PDB file of C-alpha atoms in Angstrom:
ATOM      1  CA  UNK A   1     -25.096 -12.826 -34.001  1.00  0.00           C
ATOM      2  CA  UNK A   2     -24.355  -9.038 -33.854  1.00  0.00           C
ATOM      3  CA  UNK A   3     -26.507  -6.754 -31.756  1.00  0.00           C
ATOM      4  CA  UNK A   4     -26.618  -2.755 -31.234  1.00  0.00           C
ATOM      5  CA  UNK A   5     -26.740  -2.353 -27.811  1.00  0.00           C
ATOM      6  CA  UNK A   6     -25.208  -3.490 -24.370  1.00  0.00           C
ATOM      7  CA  UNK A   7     -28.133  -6.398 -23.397  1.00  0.00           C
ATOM      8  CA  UNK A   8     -25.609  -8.797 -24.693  1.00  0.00           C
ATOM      9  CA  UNK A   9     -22.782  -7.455 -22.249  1.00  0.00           C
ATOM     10  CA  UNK A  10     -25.155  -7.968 -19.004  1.00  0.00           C
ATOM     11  CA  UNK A  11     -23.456 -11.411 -17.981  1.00  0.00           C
ATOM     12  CA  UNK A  12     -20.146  -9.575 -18.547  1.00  0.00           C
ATOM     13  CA  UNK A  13     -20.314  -6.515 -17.295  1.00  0.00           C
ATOM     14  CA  UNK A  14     -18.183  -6.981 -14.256  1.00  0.00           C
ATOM     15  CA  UNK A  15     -15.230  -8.547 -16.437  1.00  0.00           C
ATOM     16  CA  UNK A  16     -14.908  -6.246 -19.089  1.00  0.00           C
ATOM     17  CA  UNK A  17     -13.029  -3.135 -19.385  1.00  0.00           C
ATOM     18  CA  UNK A  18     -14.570   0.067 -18.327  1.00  0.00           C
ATOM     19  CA  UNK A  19     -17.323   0.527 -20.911  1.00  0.00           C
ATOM     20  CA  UNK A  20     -19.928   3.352 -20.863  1.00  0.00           C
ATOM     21  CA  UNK A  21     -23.119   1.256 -21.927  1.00  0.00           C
ATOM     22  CA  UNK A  22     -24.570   4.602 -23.838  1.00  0.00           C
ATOM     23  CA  UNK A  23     -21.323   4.432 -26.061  1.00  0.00           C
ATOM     24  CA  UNK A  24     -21.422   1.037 -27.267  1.00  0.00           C
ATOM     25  CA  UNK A  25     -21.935   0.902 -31.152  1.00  0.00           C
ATOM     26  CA  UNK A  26     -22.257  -2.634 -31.470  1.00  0.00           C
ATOM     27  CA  UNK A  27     -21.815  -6.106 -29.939  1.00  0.00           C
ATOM     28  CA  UNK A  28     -21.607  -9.698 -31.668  1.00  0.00           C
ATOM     29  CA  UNK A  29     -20.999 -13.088 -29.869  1.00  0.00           C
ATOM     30  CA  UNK A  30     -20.497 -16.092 -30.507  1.00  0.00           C
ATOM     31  CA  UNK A  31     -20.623 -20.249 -28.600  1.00  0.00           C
ATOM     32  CA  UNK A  32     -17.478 -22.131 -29.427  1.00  0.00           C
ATOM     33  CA  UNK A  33     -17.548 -25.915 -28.706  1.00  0.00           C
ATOM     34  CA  UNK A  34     -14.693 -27.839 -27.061  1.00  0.00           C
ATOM     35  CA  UNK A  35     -12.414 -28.556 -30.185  1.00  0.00           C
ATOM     36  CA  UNK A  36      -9.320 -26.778 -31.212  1.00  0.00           C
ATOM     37  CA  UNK A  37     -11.200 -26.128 -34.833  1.00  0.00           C
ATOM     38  CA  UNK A  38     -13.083 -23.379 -32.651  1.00  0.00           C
ATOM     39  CA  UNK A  39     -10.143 -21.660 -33.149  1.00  0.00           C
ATOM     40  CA  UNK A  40     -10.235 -20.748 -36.533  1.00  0.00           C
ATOM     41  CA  UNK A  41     -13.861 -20.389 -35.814  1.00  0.00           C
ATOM     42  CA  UNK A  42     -13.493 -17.575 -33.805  1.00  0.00           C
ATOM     43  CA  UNK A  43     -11.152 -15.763 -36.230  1.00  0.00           C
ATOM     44  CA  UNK A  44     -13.922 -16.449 -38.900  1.00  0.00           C
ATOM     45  CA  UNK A  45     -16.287 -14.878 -36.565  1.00  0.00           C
ATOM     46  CA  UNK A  46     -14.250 -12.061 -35.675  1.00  0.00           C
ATOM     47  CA  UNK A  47     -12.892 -10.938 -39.528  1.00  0.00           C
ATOM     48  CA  UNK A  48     -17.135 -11.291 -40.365  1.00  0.00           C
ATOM     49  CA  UNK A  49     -17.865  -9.037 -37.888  1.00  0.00           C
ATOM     50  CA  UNK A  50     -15.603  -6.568 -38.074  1.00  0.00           C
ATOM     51  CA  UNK A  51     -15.933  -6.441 -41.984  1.00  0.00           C
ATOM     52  CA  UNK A  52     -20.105  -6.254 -41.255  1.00  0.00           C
ATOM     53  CA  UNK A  53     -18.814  -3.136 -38.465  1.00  0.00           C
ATOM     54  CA  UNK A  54     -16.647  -1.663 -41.215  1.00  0.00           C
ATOM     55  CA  UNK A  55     -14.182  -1.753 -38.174  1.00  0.00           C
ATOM     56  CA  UNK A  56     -11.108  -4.237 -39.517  1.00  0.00           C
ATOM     57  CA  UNK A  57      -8.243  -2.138 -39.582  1.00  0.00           C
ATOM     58  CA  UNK A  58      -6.449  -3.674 -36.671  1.00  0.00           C
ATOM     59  CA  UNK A  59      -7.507  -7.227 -37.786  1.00  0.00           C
ATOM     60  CA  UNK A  60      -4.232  -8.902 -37.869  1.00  0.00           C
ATOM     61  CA  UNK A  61      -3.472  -8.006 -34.424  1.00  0.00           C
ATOM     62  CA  UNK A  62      -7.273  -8.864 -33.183  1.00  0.00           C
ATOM     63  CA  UNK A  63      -7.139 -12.276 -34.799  1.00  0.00           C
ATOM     64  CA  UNK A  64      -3.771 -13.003 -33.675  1.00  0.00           C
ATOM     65  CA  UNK A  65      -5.264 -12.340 -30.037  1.00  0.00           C
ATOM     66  CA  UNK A  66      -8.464 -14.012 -30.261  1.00  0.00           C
ATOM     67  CA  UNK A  67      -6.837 -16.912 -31.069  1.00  0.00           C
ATOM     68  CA  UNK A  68      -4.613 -17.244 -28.354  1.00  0.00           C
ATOM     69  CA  UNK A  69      -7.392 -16.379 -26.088  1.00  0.00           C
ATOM     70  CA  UNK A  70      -9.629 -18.639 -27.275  1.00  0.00           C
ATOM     71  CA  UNK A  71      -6.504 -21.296 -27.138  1.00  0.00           C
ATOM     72  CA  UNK A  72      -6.120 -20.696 -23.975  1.00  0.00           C
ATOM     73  CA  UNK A  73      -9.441 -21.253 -22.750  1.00  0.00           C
ATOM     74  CA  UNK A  74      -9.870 -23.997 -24.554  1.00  0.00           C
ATOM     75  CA  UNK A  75      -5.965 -25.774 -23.053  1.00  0.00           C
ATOM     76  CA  UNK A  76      -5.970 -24.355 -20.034  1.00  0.00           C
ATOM     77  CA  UNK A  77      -9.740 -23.620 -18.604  1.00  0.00           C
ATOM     78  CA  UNK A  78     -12.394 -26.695 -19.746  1.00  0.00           C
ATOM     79  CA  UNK A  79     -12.713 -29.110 -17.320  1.00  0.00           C
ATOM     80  CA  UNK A  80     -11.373 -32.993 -18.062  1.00  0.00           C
ATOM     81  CA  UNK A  81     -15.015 -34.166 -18.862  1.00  0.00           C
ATOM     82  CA  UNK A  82     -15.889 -32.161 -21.901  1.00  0.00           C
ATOM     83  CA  UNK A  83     -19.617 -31.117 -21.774  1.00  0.00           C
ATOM     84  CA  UNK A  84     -22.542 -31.561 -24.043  1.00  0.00           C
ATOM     85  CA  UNK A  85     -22.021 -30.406 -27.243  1.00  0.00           C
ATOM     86  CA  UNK A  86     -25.317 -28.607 -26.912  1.00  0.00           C
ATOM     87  CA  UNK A  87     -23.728 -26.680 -24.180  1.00  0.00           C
ATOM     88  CA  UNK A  88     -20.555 -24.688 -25.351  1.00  0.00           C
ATOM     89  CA  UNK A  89     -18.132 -24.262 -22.560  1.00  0.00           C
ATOM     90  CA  UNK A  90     -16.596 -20.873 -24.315  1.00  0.00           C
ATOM     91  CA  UNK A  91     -18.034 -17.717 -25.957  1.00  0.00           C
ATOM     92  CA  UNK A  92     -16.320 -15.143 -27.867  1.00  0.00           C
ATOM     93  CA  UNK A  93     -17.987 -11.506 -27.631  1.00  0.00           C
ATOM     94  CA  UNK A  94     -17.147  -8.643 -29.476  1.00  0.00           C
ATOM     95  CA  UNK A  95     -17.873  -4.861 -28.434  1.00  0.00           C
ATOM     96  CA  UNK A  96     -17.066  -1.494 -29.940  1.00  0.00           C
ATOM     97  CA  UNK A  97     -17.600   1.235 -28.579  1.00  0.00           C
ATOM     98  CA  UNK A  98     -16.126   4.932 -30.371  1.00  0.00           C
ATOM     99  CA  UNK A  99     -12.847   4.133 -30.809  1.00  0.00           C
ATOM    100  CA  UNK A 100     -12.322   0.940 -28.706  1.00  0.00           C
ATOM    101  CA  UNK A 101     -12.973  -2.913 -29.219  1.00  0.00           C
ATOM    102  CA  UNK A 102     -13.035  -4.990 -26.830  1.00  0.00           C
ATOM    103  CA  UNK A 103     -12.651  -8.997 -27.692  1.00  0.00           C
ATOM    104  CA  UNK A 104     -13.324 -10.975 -24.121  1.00  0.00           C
ATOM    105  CA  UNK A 105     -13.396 -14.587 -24.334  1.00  0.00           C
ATOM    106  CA  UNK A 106     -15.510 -16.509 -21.863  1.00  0.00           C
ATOM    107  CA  UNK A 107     -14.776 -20.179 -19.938  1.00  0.00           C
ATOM    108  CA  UNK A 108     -16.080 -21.827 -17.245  1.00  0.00           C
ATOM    109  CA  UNK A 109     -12.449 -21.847 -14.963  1.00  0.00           C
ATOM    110  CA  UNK A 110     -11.765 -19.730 -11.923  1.00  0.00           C
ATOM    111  CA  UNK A 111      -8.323 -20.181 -12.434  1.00  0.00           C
ATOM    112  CA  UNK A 112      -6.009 -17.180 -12.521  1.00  0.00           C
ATOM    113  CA  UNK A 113      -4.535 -16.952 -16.384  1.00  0.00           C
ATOM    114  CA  UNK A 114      -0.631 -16.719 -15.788  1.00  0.00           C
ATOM    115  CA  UNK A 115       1.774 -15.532 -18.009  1.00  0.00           C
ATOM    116  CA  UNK A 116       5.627 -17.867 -18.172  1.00  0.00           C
ATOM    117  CA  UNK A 117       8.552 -15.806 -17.292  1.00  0.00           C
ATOM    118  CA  UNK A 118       9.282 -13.262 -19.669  1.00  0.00           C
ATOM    119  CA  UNK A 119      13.198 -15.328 -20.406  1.00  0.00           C
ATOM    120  CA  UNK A 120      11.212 -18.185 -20.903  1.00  0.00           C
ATOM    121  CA  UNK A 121      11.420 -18.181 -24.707  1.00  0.00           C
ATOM    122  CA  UNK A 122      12.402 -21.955 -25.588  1.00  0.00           C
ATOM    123  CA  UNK A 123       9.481 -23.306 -24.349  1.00  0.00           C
ATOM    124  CA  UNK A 124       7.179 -24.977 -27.064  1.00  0.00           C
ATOM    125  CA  UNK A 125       3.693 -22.919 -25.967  1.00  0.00           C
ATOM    126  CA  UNK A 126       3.034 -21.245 -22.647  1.00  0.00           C
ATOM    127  CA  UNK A 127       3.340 -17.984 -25.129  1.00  0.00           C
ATOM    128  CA  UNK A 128       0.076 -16.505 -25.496  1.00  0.00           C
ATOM    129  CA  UNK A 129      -0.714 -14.275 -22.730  1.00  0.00           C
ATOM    130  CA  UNK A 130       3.107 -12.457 -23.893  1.00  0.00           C
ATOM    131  CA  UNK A 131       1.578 -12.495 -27.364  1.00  0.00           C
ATOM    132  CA  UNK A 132      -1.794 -10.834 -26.292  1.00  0.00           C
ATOM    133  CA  UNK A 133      -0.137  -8.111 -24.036  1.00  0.00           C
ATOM    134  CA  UNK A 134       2.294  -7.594 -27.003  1.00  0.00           C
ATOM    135  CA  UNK A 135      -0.467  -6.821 -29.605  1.00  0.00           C
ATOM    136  CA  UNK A 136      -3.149  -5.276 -27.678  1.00  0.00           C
ATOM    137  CA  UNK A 137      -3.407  -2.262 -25.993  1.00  0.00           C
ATOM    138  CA  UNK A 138      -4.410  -3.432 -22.421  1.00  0.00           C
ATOM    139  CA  UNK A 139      -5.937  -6.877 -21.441  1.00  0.00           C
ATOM    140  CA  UNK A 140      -7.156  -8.382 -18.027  1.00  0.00           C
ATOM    141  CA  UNK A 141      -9.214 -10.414 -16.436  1.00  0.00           C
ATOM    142  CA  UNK A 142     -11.940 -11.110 -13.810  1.00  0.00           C
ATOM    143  CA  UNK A 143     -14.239 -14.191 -12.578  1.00  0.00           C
ATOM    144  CA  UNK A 144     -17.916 -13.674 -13.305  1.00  0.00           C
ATOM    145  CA  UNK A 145     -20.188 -12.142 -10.842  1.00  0.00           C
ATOM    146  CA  UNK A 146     -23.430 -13.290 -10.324  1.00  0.00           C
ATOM    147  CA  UNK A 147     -24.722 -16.843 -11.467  1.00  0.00           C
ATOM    148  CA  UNK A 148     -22.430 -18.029 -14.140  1.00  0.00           C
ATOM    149  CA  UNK A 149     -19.184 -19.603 -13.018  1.00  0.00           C
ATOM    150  CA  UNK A 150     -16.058 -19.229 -14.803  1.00  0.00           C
ATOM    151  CA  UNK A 151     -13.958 -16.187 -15.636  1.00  0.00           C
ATOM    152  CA  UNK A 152     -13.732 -13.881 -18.781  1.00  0.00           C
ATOM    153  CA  UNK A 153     -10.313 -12.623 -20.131  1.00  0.00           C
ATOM    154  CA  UNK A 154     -10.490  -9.450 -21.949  1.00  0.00           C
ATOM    155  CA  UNK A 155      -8.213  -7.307 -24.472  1.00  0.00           C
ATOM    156  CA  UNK A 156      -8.582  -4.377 -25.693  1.00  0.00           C
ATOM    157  CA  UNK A 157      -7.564  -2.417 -28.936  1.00  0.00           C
ATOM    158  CA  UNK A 158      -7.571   1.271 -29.459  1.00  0.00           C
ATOM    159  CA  UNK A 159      -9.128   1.035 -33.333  1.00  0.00           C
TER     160      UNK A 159
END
């Protein structure tokens, strides 16, 4: 699952922060299939990997993000006819580079991700993206170039 280098990142590239490839330390990813148990998947996934990258001082805030990223893609971006279960429909990667990790989560969607009104606050969900910009220290988004349809959403923590 974890890699040193950038090969990992080539399908990403153009959705990820601005990364210097000769910087990156290490990358992990990982497929997660179309069931909300993927969620707590991905935070098993993540607090592995950053424990293997001696990196888990943030970890609270990274989990809490993943896992609304990773809710979101899986509410919000997978089309109504779920695919194979051979073919995950979202990926999780992981990057660090110096002092930075980045945690982008991958689905197939070309949707924009949009955020409810800030004064929005007795809704029952629609909470996330408030959530990620609240506990991370910048996050975006972009569709995939290239090949691969979809988008990736990105956040990224100053570690």
């Amino acid at each position: 699952m974890g890699t040193n280098g950038s090969t990992m990142l080539a399908p990403l590239r153009q959705g990820l922060p601005p990364l210097d490839p000769a910087h990156v330390r290490y990358a992990a990813s990982c497929a997660l299939p179309a069931r909300y148990e993927a969620v707590r998947s991905a935070r098993a996934f993540t607090r592995r990997t950053l424990a293997e990258w001696e990196n888990d001082k943030r970890f609270d805030d990274i989990a809490l993000v993943v896992s609304e990223l990773v809710t979101n893609a899986l509410r919000h971006a997978l089309p109504a006819d779920t695919p194979r279960p051979d073919d995950p429909p979202v990926r999780l990667h992981l990057t660090a580079c110096e002092s930075r990790l980045v945690c982008a989560v991958r689905d197939p969607s070309t949707g924009t991700p949009a955020a409810r009104p800030p004064g929005d606050c007795d809704a029952e969900s629609g909470r996330g993206l408030f959530l990620v910009d609240s506990f991370s220290d910048a996050w975006g988004w972009h569709p995939l170039a290239g090949q691969v349809d979809g988008k990736v959403v990105w956040a990224l923590f100053e570690v």
